[in-house]
Each structure stands twice: as structure tokens, then as C-alpha cells.
Amino acid sequence: GFDVMMEVWFDNYYSMEAAMADMSTEAAQRELAEDEEQLFDRERTQSFIVDECESDLDDDADELADD
């Protein structure tokens, strides 16, 4: 299970890329590692990138229910 789950939103893909570039510097990586070692089991940490998309599937289900 999860002990911690963090969600970060960006206005667009390019904003995310810029933030990731900032966090990829040697100094930022050192600072993040030092902080995370106090909180997390870094060997078990997982990250995911999710792209949220709108769907009209609910609209189709409503139309079928009306038939």
C-alpha cells in the first residue's frame, strides 16, 4: 500500500517539462535526496505521469439510458 501519495498539476506539458528540468540539476537532486531520505524509503518510491483527458463516454451512456 501507499504511505504517501502526492499529486502535482501543471497548466500544460511544457510547464511540467520546465519544472522537471529545474529539479534535474545536480544541486536540486542533492537537495531532494537529502529531504526524501528523512521521509521516504527511496528504494520503493515510484512516480507516474498521467495525462488527463476529457471523454464523452458518460454522454453516450446517458443517451443509451434514454432509449
mmCIF file with all atom_site columns, C-alpha atoms in Angstrom:
data_model
loop_
_atom_site.group_PDB
_atom_site.id
_atom_site.type_symbol
_atom_site.label_atom_id
_atom_site.label_alt_id
_atom_site.label_comp_id
_atom_site.label_asym_id
_atom_site.label_entity_id
_atom_site.label_seq_id
_atom_site.pdbx_PDB_ins_code
_atom_site.Cartn_x
_atom_site.Cartn_y
_atom_site.Cartn_z
_atom_site.occupancy
_atom_site.B_iso_or_equiv
_atom_site.pdbx_formal_charge
_atom_site.auth_seq_id
_atom_site.auth_comp_id
_atom_site.auth_asym_id
_atom_site.auth_atom_id
_atom_site.pdbx_PDB_model_num
ATOM 1  C CA . GLY A 1 1  ? 0.000   0.000  0.000   1.00 0.00 ? 1  GLY A CA 1
ATOM 2  C CA . PHE A 1 2  ? 0.860   3.643  -0.057  1.00 0.00 ? 2  PHE A CA 1
ATOM 3  C CA . ASP A 1 3  ? 2.004   5.706  2.897   1.00 0.00 ? 3  ASP A CA 1
ATOM 4  C CA . VAL A 1 4  ? 2.064   8.914  0.876   1.00 0.00 ? 4  VAL A CA 1
ATOM 5  C CA . MET A 1 5  ? 0.581   9.929  -2.434  1.00 0.00 ? 5  MET A CA 1
ATOM 6  C CA . MET A 1 6  ? 1.336   13.307 -3.936  1.00 0.00 ? 6  MET A CA 1
ATOM 7  C CA . GLU A 1 7  ? -0.398  14.855 -6.917  1.00 0.00 ? 7  GLU A CA 1
ATOM 8  C CA . VAL A 1 8  ? 1.060   17.783 -8.830  1.00 0.00 ? 8  VAL A CA 1
ATOM 9  C CA . TRP A 1 9  ? -0.837  19.618 -11.580 1.00 0.00 ? 9  TRP A CA 1
ATOM 10 C CA . PHE A 1 10 ? 0.674   21.697 -14.372 1.00 0.00 ? 10 PHE A CA 1
ATOM 11 C CA . ASP A 1 11 ? -1.076  24.052 -16.777 1.00 0.00 ? 11 ASP A CA 1
ATOM 12 C CA . ASN A 1 12 ? 0.416   22.173 -19.715 1.00 0.00 ? 12 ASN A CA 1
ATOM 13 C CA . TYR A 1 13 ? 3.089   19.695 -20.744 1.00 0.00 ? 13 TYR A CA 1
ATOM 14 C CA . TYR A 1 14 ? 5.687   22.420 -21.307 1.00 0.00 ? 14 TYR A CA 1
ATOM 15 C CA . SER A 1 15 ? 5.254   23.710 -17.749 1.00 0.00 ? 15 SER A CA 1
ATOM 16 C CA . MET A 1 16 ? 5.847   20.196 -16.457 1.00 0.00 ? 16 MET A CA 1
ATOM 17 C CA . GLU A 1 17 ? 8.951   19.821 -18.624 1.00 0.00 ? 17 GLU A CA 1
ATOM 18 C CA . ALA A 1 18 ? 10.346  23.116 -17.289 1.00 0.00 ? 18 ALA A CA 1
ATOM 19 C CA . ALA A 1 19 ? 9.722   22.066 -13.674 1.00 0.00 ? 19 ALA A CA 1
ATOM 20 C CA . MET A 1 20 ? 11.333  18.672 -14.269 1.00 0.00 ? 20 MET A CA 1
ATOM 21 C CA . ALA A 1 21 ? 14.358  20.370 -15.852 1.00 0.00 ? 21 ALA A CA 1
ATOM 22 C CA . ASP A 1 22 ? 14.722  22.606 -12.783 1.00 0.00 ? 22 ASP A CA 1
ATOM 23 C CA . MET A 1 23 ? 14.565  19.562 -10.498 1.00 0.00 ? 23 MET A CA 1
ATOM 24 C CA . SER A 1 24 ? 17.109  17.671 -12.614 1.00 0.00 ? 24 SER A CA 1
ATOM 25 C CA . THR A 1 25 ? 20.059  19.890 -11.782 1.00 0.00 ? 25 THR A CA 1
ATOM 26 C CA . GLU A 1 26 ? 22.759  18.380 -9.598  1.00 0.00 ? 26 GLU A CA 1
ATOM 27 C CA . ALA A 1 27 ? 22.062  20.829 -6.765  1.00 0.00 ? 27 ALA A CA 1
ATOM 28 C CA . ALA A 1 28 ? 18.308  20.196 -6.867  1.00 0.00 ? 28 ALA A CA 1
ATOM 29 C CA . GLN A 1 29 ? 18.798  16.411 -6.954  1.00 0.00 ? 29 GLN A CA 1
ATOM 30 C CA . ARG A 1 30 ? 21.104  16.595 -3.929  1.00 0.00 ? 30 ARG A CA 1
ATOM 31 C CA . GLU A 1 31 ? 18.592  18.722 -2.005  1.00 0.00 ? 31 GLU A CA 1
ATOM 32 C CA . LEU A 1 32 ? 15.665  16.461 -2.938  1.00 0.00 ? 32 LEU A CA 1
ATOM 33 C CA . ALA A 1 33 ? 17.586  13.318 -1.973  1.00 0.00 ? 33 ALA A CA 1
ATOM 34 C CA . GLU A 1 34 ? 18.568  14.728 1.414   1.00 0.00 ? 34 GLU A CA 1
ATOM 35 C CA . ASP A 1 35 ? 14.969  15.708 2.123   1.00 0.00 ? 35 ASP A CA 1
ATOM 36 C CA . GLU A 1 36 ? 13.437  12.469 0.846   1.00 0.00 ? 36 GLU A CA 1
ATOM 37 C CA . GLU A 1 37 ? 15.831  10.332 2.894   1.00 0.00 ? 37 GLU A CA 1
ATOM 38 C CA . GLN A 1 38 ? 14.225  11.824 6.011   1.00 0.00 ? 38 GLN A CA 1
ATOM 39 C CA . LEU A 1 39 ? 10.708  10.879 4.862   1.00 0.00 ? 39 LEU A CA 1
ATOM 40 C CA . PHE A 1 40 ? 10.633  8.026  2.376   1.00 0.00 ? 40 PHE A CA 1
ATOM 41 C CA . ASP A 1 41 ? 12.005  4.625  1.543   1.00 0.00 ? 41 ASP A CA 1
ATOM 42 C CA . ARG A 1 42 ? 13.598  5.929  -1.655  1.00 0.00 ? 42 ARG A CA 1
ATOM 43 C CA . GLU A 1 43 ? 14.243  2.390  -2.939  1.00 0.00 ? 43 GLU A CA 1
ATOM 44 C CA . ARG A 1 44 ? 10.475  1.827  -3.085  1.00 0.00 ? 44 ARG A CA 1
ATOM 45 C CA . THR A 1 45 ? 9.454   5.228  -4.451  1.00 0.00 ? 45 THR A CA 1
ATOM 46 C CA . GLN A 1 46 ? 7.503   5.180  -7.705  1.00 0.00 ? 46 GLN A CA 1
ATOM 47 C CA . SER A 1 47 ? 6.497   8.044  -9.971  1.00 0.00 ? 47 SER A CA 1
ATOM 48 C CA . PHE A 1 48 ? 3.877   8.206  -12.674 1.00 0.00 ? 48 PHE A CA 1
ATOM 49 C CA . ILE A 1 49 ? 2.923   10.821 -15.233 1.00 0.00 ? 49 ILE A CA 1
ATOM 50 C CA . VAL A 1 50 ? -0.754  10.914 -16.119 1.00 0.00 ? 50 VAL A CA 1
ATOM 51 C CA . ASP A 1 51 ? -2.321  12.948 -18.878 1.00 0.00 ? 51 ASP A CA 1
ATOM 52 C CA . GLU A 1 52 ? -5.913  13.778 -18.003 1.00 0.00 ? 52 GLU A CA 1
ATOM 53 C CA . CYS A 1 53 ? -8.303  13.694 -20.960 1.00 0.00 ? 53 CYS A CA 1
ATOM 54 C CA . GLU A 1 54 ? -11.968 14.508 -21.178 1.00 0.00 ? 54 GLU A CA 1
ATOM 55 C CA . SER A 1 55 ? -14.278 11.839 -22.504 1.00 0.00 ? 55 SER A CA 1
ATOM 56 C CA . ASP A 1 56 ? -17.797 11.874 -23.860 1.00 0.00 ? 56 ASP A CA 1
ATOM 57 C CA . LEU A 1 57 ? -18.436 8.286  -22.723 1.00 0.00 ? 57 LEU A CA 1
ATOM 58 C CA . ASP A 1 58 ? -20.801 9.479  -19.996 1.00 0.00 ? 58 ASP A CA 1
ATOM 59 C CA . ASP A 1 59 ? -22.813 11.336 -22.640 1.00 0.00 ? 59 ASP A CA 1
ATOM 60 C CA . ASP A 1 60 ? -23.116 8.107  -24.669 1.00 0.00 ? 60 ASP A CA 1
ATOM 61 C CA . ALA A 1 61 ? -24.295 6.196  -21.581 1.00 0.00 ? 61 ALA A CA 1
ATOM 62 C CA . ASP A 1 62 ? -26.940 8.876  -20.897 1.00 0.00 ? 62 ASP A CA 1
ATOM 63 C CA . GLU A 1 63 ? -28.203 8.614  -24.476 1.00 0.00 ? 63 GLU A CA 1
ATOM 64 C CA . LEU A 1 64 ? -28.488 4.812  -24.219 1.00 0.00 ? 64 LEU A CA 1
ATOM 65 C CA . ALA A 1 65 ? -30.395 5.102  -20.943 1.00 0.00 ? 65 ALA A CA 1
ATOM 66 C CA . ASP A 1 66 ? -32.878 7.487  -22.571 1.00 0.00 ? 66 ASP A CA 1
ATOM 67 C CA . ASP A 1 67 ? -33.680 4.990  -25.371 1.00 0.00 ? 67 ASP A CA 1
#
